[in-house]
Amino acid sequence: MHLETERLLIRDINLDDKQAIFNYRSDAEANKFQSWIPETLEDVEQFIERNNKEFNQPESWYQVLITEKDTKTVIGDIGIHFFGAENLQTELGITLNKDFKGRGYASEALKGLINFLFSDLKKHRIMASVDPENIDSLKLMERIGFRKEGHFVKSLFWKNNWTDDVIYALLREEWIKE
């Protein structure tokens, strides 16, 4: 996977990225809404080695890195879940290094990826699952054009607690006409 936007390069992860990933992913407070927070570099190595080797495979997760195009600095990652037997739907999840928030990078990265998924891969629907307490992510989804489909009360057992889940989605026909 290799995708360029105005300021960013979205690319595959490799073992050389492990320290950069650890640097922002290991911050438990900044990533309190994330399901994976590595404690060691070995955790990151295992994560990279477990990453699916082929992009756009049904019923798989594929992780890509977000880097600044000019500096090559790793600033975050996006998980892409390809689901459904017809392989026409995806779920996205994004993690951004707290030092790079507030600059429009998350919007730019997601919009670039959404364009690719809808235009090149002809996906039908893209969705995101967001903790309702993650206000920044809720705003991000709405800012880039996602529609709130539902708020499910205590529907997700996460970190030993029942938590709410807000689902946002976007259809290709909604995106293309914008």
Backbone as a ProteinNet text record, in pm:
[ID]
protein_1_A
[PRIMARY]
MHLETERLLIRDINLDDKQAIFNYRSDAEANKFQSWIPETLEDVEQFIERNNKEFNQPESWYQVLITEKDTKTVIGDIGIHFFGAENLQTELGITLNKDFKGRGYASEALKGLINFLFSDLKKHRIMASVDPENIDSLKLMERIGFRKEGHFVKSLFWKNNWTDDVIYALLREEWIKE
[TERTIARY]
85.2	0	88.6	61.1	135.6	38.9	10.5	-85.9	-34.4	-38.2	8.8	-106.7	-101.4	-192.7	-104.6	-161.6	-83.4	38.7	20.5	131.3	175.9	103.2	125.5	154.8	221.2	241.2	181.5	89.6	29.6	91.2	158	236.7	232.8	286.6	297	392.1	368.5	453.6	563.5	683.5	788.8	862.2	946.8	1014.6	1100.9	1148.3	1227.8	1145	1013	923.8	893	945.3	902.2	926.6	1039.5	1066.4	970.8	948.7	858.1	716	672.6	538.5	531.1	632.7	634.8	629.3	699.2	706.3	569.3	478.5	347.1	240.3	251.5	149.4	159.5	276.2	295.2	244.5	202.9	150.7	6.4	-9.3	-140.4	-245.1	-206.1	-303.5	-349.7	-256.6	-292.4	-374.2	-356.6	-422.8	-528.3	-590.7	-684.3	-804.4	-832.6	-944.3	-898.8	-769.8	-716.3	-716.4	-735.4	-737.1	-596.9	-499.2	-363.7	-266.2	-202.5	-99.2	22.1	126.7	242.8	321	373.3	455.2	603.2	638.1	778.9	794.9	919.2	947.3	912.1	926.6	892.5	742.5	661.1	517.6	491.8	566.6	550.1	598.4	710.1	760.4	656.1	596	493.8	372.5	334.5	223.1	252.6	372	410.6	413	467.8	475.6	337.1	241.5	104.1	22	67.6	-8	-25.6	-146	-173.5	-74.6	-28.6	72.1	10.5	-120.5	-187	-297.6	-299.5	-399.2	-529.4	-642.8	-775.6	-817.9	-786.3	-829	-953.6	-1057.2	-1179.9	-1152.3	-1227	-1220.1	-1080.2	-1014.8	-880.8	-864.3	-771.5	-727.6	-593.4	-573.1	-446.5	-408.2	-289.7	-244.7	-147.9	-167.9	-77	-26.7	87.4	144.4	110.7	100.5	85.3	218.9	281.5	408	398.1	474.5	486.1	564.8	514.4	577.2	718.3	734.1	863.9	968.4	931.9	1029.9	1037.5	938.8	927.4	899.2	864.8	835.1	705.1	709.8	591.3	505	380.3	294	168.6	146.3	29.6	8.3	-106.6	-140.3	-291.3	-328.9	-470.4	-489	-587.3	-626	-742.5	-734	-837.8	-890.3	-1016.1	-1079.3	-1164.4	-1125.6	-1202.4	-1296.2	-1428.2	-1520.2	-1636.3	-1699.2	-1809.3	-1756.2	-1829.4	-1786.1	-1767.8	-1849	-1838.5	-1720.7	-1658.8	-1542.6	-1569.6	-1685.7	-1720.4	-1738.2	-1707.3	-1718.6	-1587	-1559.2	-1440.3	-1474.7	-1395.2	-1400.4	-1265	-1263.9	-1138.6	-1120.5	-995.6	-959.3	-826.6	-814.6	-694.2	-632.9	-500.9	-424.8	-324.9	-323	-231	-143.9	-16.7	76.7	24.5	14.9	-42.5	32.8	160.9	239.5	199.4	118.1	79.5	-70.2	-140.4	-284.3	-310.4	-425.9	-466.1	-411.2	-352.9	-295.2	-369	-478.3	-554.7	-501	-401.9	-343	-441.1	-517.9	-612.6	-716.4	-771	-869	-808	-688	-622.9	-594.7	-543.9	-512.4	-638.3	-741.9	-865.3	-932.5	-937	-998.1	-923.1	-790.6	-712.3	-740.9	-747	-774.7	-917.5	-1012	-1152.4	-1165.8	-1102.2	-1105.1	-1054.9	-943.5	-884.9	-980.5	-1036.1	-1124.8	-1250.3	-1307.3	-1428.1	-1397.8	-1300.1	-1274	-1198	-1091.6	-1008.1	-1057.2	-1094.4	-1135.9	-1286.8	-1361.7	-1506.5	-1580.2	-1533.4	-1602.4	-1740.5	-1833.4	-1972.2	-1992.4	-1930.9	-1955.9	-1830.9	-1806.3	-1695.5	-1756	-1714	-1768.7	-1657.1	-1694.8	-1602.9	-1680.6	-1617.9	-1673.4	-1599.9	-1673.7	-1611.4	-1668.9	-1581	-1625.2	-1689.7	-1811.7	-1877.9	-1805.9	-1712.1	-1634.4	-1515.8	-1488.1	-1377.7	-1428.9	-1444.3	-1505.2	-1428.2	-1295.7	-1216	-1246.9	-1261.1	-1291.8	-1434.5	-1527.1	-1665.1	-1667.3	-1597.6	-1591.1	-1521.6	-1415.9	-1343	-1435.2	-1508.4	-1599.3	-1700.8	-1758.2	-1857	-1792.5	-1672.9	-1602.8	-1571.8	-1539.1	-1503	-1623.1	-1743.3	-1863.5	-1931.8	-1884.9	-1952.4	-2086.1	-2178.3	-2311.2	-2318.9	-2375.9	-2394.7	-2509.9	-2481.9	-2584.5	-2648.3	-2575.3	-2634.6	-2545.8	-2610.1	-2540.3	-2591.2	-2505.5	-2541.9	-2497.4	-2590.6	-2565.8	-2509.2	-2394.1	-2325.4	-2325.8	-2284.8	-2289	-2153.3	-2048.8	-1912.9	-1841.1	-1792.6	-1716.7	-1570.6	-1519.3	-1387.1	-1315.2	-1193	-1111.6	-1187.7	-1252.1	-1325.8	-1447	-1502.5	-1623.2	-1714.9	-1843	-1937.7	-1936.8	-1919.3	-1910.9	-2002.9	-2040.7	-2122.4	-2036.5	-2101.9	-2034.5	-2116	-2051.8	-2117.4	-2064.9	-2156.3	-2120.1	-2145.4	-2040.4	-2048.3	-2025.7	-2087.3	-2067.6	-2085	-2042.5	-2045.6	-2059.1	-2152.7	-2169.3	-2093.5	-2053.2	-1978.2	-2058.8	-2188.7	-2269	-2275.9	-2266.6	-2265.1	-2131.4	-2024	-1890.6	-1866	-1901.1	-1872.8	-1945.7	-2066.9	-2143.8	-2098.7	-2011.6	-1965.5	-1868
-118.7	0	123.4	213.3	338	442.4	544.5	645.8	782.3	878.7	1013.7	1112	1203.6	1317.1	1441.6	1556.8	1679.7	1681.3	1646	1653	1519	1412.8	1284.4	1171	1070.1	943.1	836.1	759.4	647.4	522.9	444.3	332.9	211.9	102	-19.5	0.9	-77.7	-79.3	-183.6	-154.4	-255.7	-250	-346.2	-355.7	-234.1	-164.3	-42.8	66.1	54.4	154.8	129.6	22.6	-19.3	86.5	155.5	256.4	375.3	419.6	533.3	498	377.2	333.8	325.8	267.2	255.3	392.9	489.7	622.9	687.1	670.9	733.7	636.4	509.2	412.4	370.7	385.1	339	439.4	556.7	659.2	623	559.5	506.9	616.8	731.3	838.6	896.7	923.9	980.4	881.8	753	649.3	573	638.9	570	509.4	554.3	498	388.7	356.8	254.4	118.9	14.7	-119.9	-177.6	-125.6	-179.8	-70.1	-92.3	-2	-88.3	-81.4	-167.7	-126.7	-227.6	-201.8	-212.8	-284.6	-303.4	-293.6	-280.4	-282.8	-419.4	-523.1	-657.3	-667.4	-597.9	-594.3	-535	-430.8	-366.1	-459.2	-526	-621.6	-729	-783.3	-886.3	-831	-707.8	-642	-630.1	-585.6	-569.7	-705.1	-805.7	-938.7	-1001.2	-967.7	-1020	-946.4	-827.1	-749.9	-833	-833.3	-907.3	-865.7	-959.7	-932.3	-887.8	-910	-871.4	-771.8	-665.7	-559.6	-603.6	-560.7	-581.2	-727.9	-798.9	-937.8	-944.8	-1016.7	-1025.2	-1076.8	-1021.7	-1062.4	-1048.7	-937.2	-912.8	-766.4	-745.3	-610.2	-585.6	-463.9	-425.2	-289.1	-279.5	-155.6	-82.6	48.6	131.9	247.2	301	415.1	544.9	649.8	786	854.6	906.9	978.5	1114.5	1210.1	1338.6	1313.8	1364.8	1339.2	1398.9	1521.4	1589.1	1533.8	1511.9	1470.3	1319.2	1245.1	1099.5	1060.5	1157.7	1132	1052.3	944.9	865	942.3	970.4	1050.2	975.2	854.4	778.6	656.2	593.5	474.7	463.8	385.5	360	209.6	157	18	11	-80.3	-97.2	-240.2	-253.5	-384.3	-408.5	-506.5	-546.1	-656.9	-632.2	-732.6	-758.5	-873.4	-917.8	-1006.5	-1112.2	-1208	-1142	-1038.6	-969.6	-872.3	-846	-757.9	-618.1	-563.2	-429.5	-328.9	-371.6	-282	-279.1	-163.6	-151.4	-73.3	-97.9	-22	43	167.9	239.8	277.9	274.7	323.8	396.4	511.9	593.3	626.2	627.4	670.3	774.1	888.9	994.7	1031.3	1048.9	1094.8	1227.8	1237.9	1358.7	1485.5	1473.7	1590.6	1645.6	1570.7	1612.6	1640.3	1638.8	1666.7	1815.1	1846.6	1985	2048.2	1969.4	2022.4	1974.9	1901.4	1852.1	1724	1662.4	1540.3	1422.8	1406.2	1294.4	1307.3	1427.6	1449.6	1422.1	1472.9	1455.2	1307.4	1236.9	1094.6	1014.1	1035.7	960	993.1	1120.1	1157	1092.6	1093.3	1029.5	880.6	815.1	671.7	642.8	723.5	705.2	720.8	821.3	838.7	712.7	658.6	538.3	419.9	400.7	286.6	294	412.2	426.7	431.3	509.6	528.7	412.7	367.6	263	121.8	98.5	-35.7	-56.6	50.2	42.8	-13.7	23	-20.4	43.9	-23.4	23.2	111.8	72.9	140.3	137.6	248.7	259	302.3	236.4	269.8	286.9	344.6	361.6	342.6	278.6	257	349.4	434.8	538.3	535.2	543.5	557.7	695.4	704.5	834.9	936.7	891.3	984.9	1041.6	985	1031.9	1145.1	1260.4	1376	1415.9	1412.3	1449.7	1359.8	1229.5	1137.8	1155.2	1183.4	1210.1	1331	1437	1558.1	1530.4	1450.3	1415.7	1343.8	1246.1	1171.5	1264.5	1353	1445.9	1547	1592.4	1691.3	1636.7	1507.7	1454.2	1394.2	1406.4	1371.3	1241.3	1175.8	1053.8	1087.8	996.2	1009.3	918.9	969.2	888.2	791.9	662.4	561.2	510.8	515.1	464	480.7	484.7	489.1	369	270.1	146.7	152.8	134.2	149.2	20.1	34.8	-77.4	-202.5	-185.6	-294.2	-358.6	-300.9	-347.4	-374.7	-497.4	-530.9	-502.2	-395.5	-344.5	-302.8	-352.1	-322.5	-354.4	-471.7	-525.8	-443.8	-366.9	-288.8	-289.5	-276.9	-256.2	-108.3	-79.5	59	82.6	206.6	244.3	244.9	237.1	236	321.4	418.2	502.5	461.8	431.8	388.3	501.9	532.4	628.8	552.5	598.5	531.9	630.5	584	663.7	567.5	594.7	515.2	579.7	496.8	550.2	657.6	635.8	735.2	868	864.9	988.4	1061.6	988.4	1047.1	1102.9	1025.5	1062.1	1189.1	1210.9	1328.3	1456.3	1446.6	1569.3	1646.9
0	0	0	-89.2	-100.1	-156.2	-74.1	-113.4	-69.7	-158.8	-125.9	-124.8	-27.8	-23.8	-35.8	-14.5	-28.8	62.7	189.4	285.8	340.9	307	373.3	276.8	330.8	262.8	353.9	300.6	372.5	310.8	396.2	342.5	434.7	383.7	462.8	581.4	683.4	802.5	782.1	831.7	833.9	968.2	993.1	1122.9	1154.8	1053.6	1078.3	1145.6	1143.1	1201.2	1349.2	1406	1539.5	1646.4	1644.2	1747.9	1733.8	1611.9	1588.9	1633.6	1603.5	1644.6	1796.8	1857.2	2003.8	2069.2	2011.5	2071.8	2091.3	1996.4	2014.5	2063.4	2031	2069.4	2216.7	2277.5	2416.1	2519	2475.6	2566.2	2603.2	2719.6	2760.8	2777.3	2827.9	2848.8	2714.7	2624.3	2493.8	2410.6	2435.9	2356.7	2436.8	2531.3	2620.3	2547.8	2427.6	2352	2254.8	2254.5	2165.2	2234	2157.1	2214.3	2231.6	2159.9	2167.9	2210.1	2325.6	2376.7	2409.5	2327.7	2351.4	2476.3	2544.5	2662.8	2632.5	2525.5	2488.1	2336.8	2292.8	2148.4	2089.4	2169.2	2122.6	2091.8	2172	2143	2004.7	1971.8	1840.4	1729.8	1751.2	1651.8	1623	1728.7	1711.3	1637.1	1668.7	1600.4	1450.3	1417.1	1276.2	1206.7	1273.3	1212.3	1192.9	1281	1268.9	1163.3	1122.6	1024.3	897.4	844.7	722.7	614.5	536.4	432.9	301.2	285.7	161.9	190.8	112.6	125.8	60.2	118.1	61	60.3	166.9	180.7	268.3	225.6	305.2	446	542.3	682.1	740.1	708.5	762.6	802.9	894.4	931	864.2	816	753.7	809.4	866.6	929.6	836.6	821	741.6	827.7	790.8	862	792.2	872.1	820.2	845.6	740.9	756.2	687.4	740.5	671.1	543.5	432.4	303.7	297.7	345.3	334.3	429.7	555.5	656.6	675.5	624.8	643.1	788.5	871.9	1012.7	1024.9	1103.1	1130.5	1229.4	1191.2	1279.2	1323.8	1273.5	1315.1	1228.8	1250.2	1172.2	1156.2	1057.1	1030	1016.6	1089.7	1073.4	977.3	882.1	781.5	793.1	826.8	840.2	716.8	638.7	521.1	566.5	559.3	611	516.3	539.7	454.8	344	314.6	212.2	75.7	49.3	-80.9	-85	30	42.5	-15.1	18.4	-29.3	84.3	207.1	321.3	398.1	457	541	667	768.2	892.3	909.3	951.3	971.1	1117.1	1161.4	1292.9	1280.8	1343	1327.4	1463.5	1466.1	1583.4	1535.5	1601.6	1563.4	1683.1	1657.8	1760.6	1815.5	1948.3	2010.1	1971.4	1935.8	1896.3	1759.4	1686.8	1551.5	1538.8	1651	1647.3	1625.1	1570.5	1549.2	1423.1	1334.3	1209.9	1084.9	1105.6	991.3	930.6	994.8	939.4	938.9	1046.8	1052.7	941.2	923.5	815.9	680	657.8	527.5	499.9	599.2	581.2	553.5	633.3	614.1	481.5	444.9	316.1	199.7	205.7	100.3	90.7	206.1	208	162.9	206.4	166.2	14.6	-41.9	-188.2	-257.7	-208.5	-267.6	-255.1	-135.9	-113	-199.5	-213.1	-294.6	-444.7	-484.8	-627.5	-691.5	-626.3	-686.2	-653.5	-527.5	-487.3	-493.9	-525.3	-543.7	-421.9	-301.6	-180.2	-175.3	-113	-102.8	21.1	133.4	261.2	346.8	414.7	510.4	642.3	750	880.7	982.6	1096.2	1208.7	1337.8	1433.3	1566.3	1661.9	1733.2	1816.3	1957.6	2055.9	2195	2208.3	2262.4	2270.2	2358.7	2440.9	2521.1	2442.9	2326.5	2242.6	2152.9	2213.4	2146.5	2020.6	2025.6	1908	1789	1812.8	1703.2	1652	1741.9	1697.6	1604.2	1643.7	1561.1	1427.8	1431.8	1309.9	1211.1	1258.9	1169.9	1103.9	1181.7	1126	1031.8	1065.8	983.2	843.6	834.9	703.1	629.4	687.1	613.4	651.6	757.2	800.6	865	854.8	911.3	1033.4	1141.1	1261	1236.3	1246.1	1221.9	1350	1458.5	1580.7	1702.3	1816.5	1945.4	2023.1	2040.4	2106.8	2252.3	2342.1	2485.2	2543.7	2609.2	2675.4	2588	2464.1	2366.1	2341.2	2397.8	2369.6	2500.8	2518.4	2638.8	2608.8	2668.7	2634	2761	2777.6	2895.8	3024.9	3023.7	3138.9	3181.4	3091.6	3120.1	2998.6	3025.2	2916.7	2881.9	2755	2710.3	2591	2572	2456.9	2330.3	2217.4	2088.6	1991.1	1929.1	1830	1692	1602.9	1467.9	1369.2	1293.4	1183.7	1053.9	946.6	818.4	703.6	588.5	467	349.7	261.3	140.3	25.5	-69.3	-183.8	-256.1	-274	-346.3	-271.8	-139.5	-61.2	-78.5	-85.5	-96.1	-235.4	-337	-475.5	-516	-467	-509.6	-442.2	-341.6	-272.1	-357.6
[MASK]
++++++++++++++++++++++++++++++++++++++++++++++++++++++++++++++++++++++++++++++++++++++++++++++++++++++++++++++++++++++++++++++++++++++++++++++++++++++++++++++++++++++++++++++++++

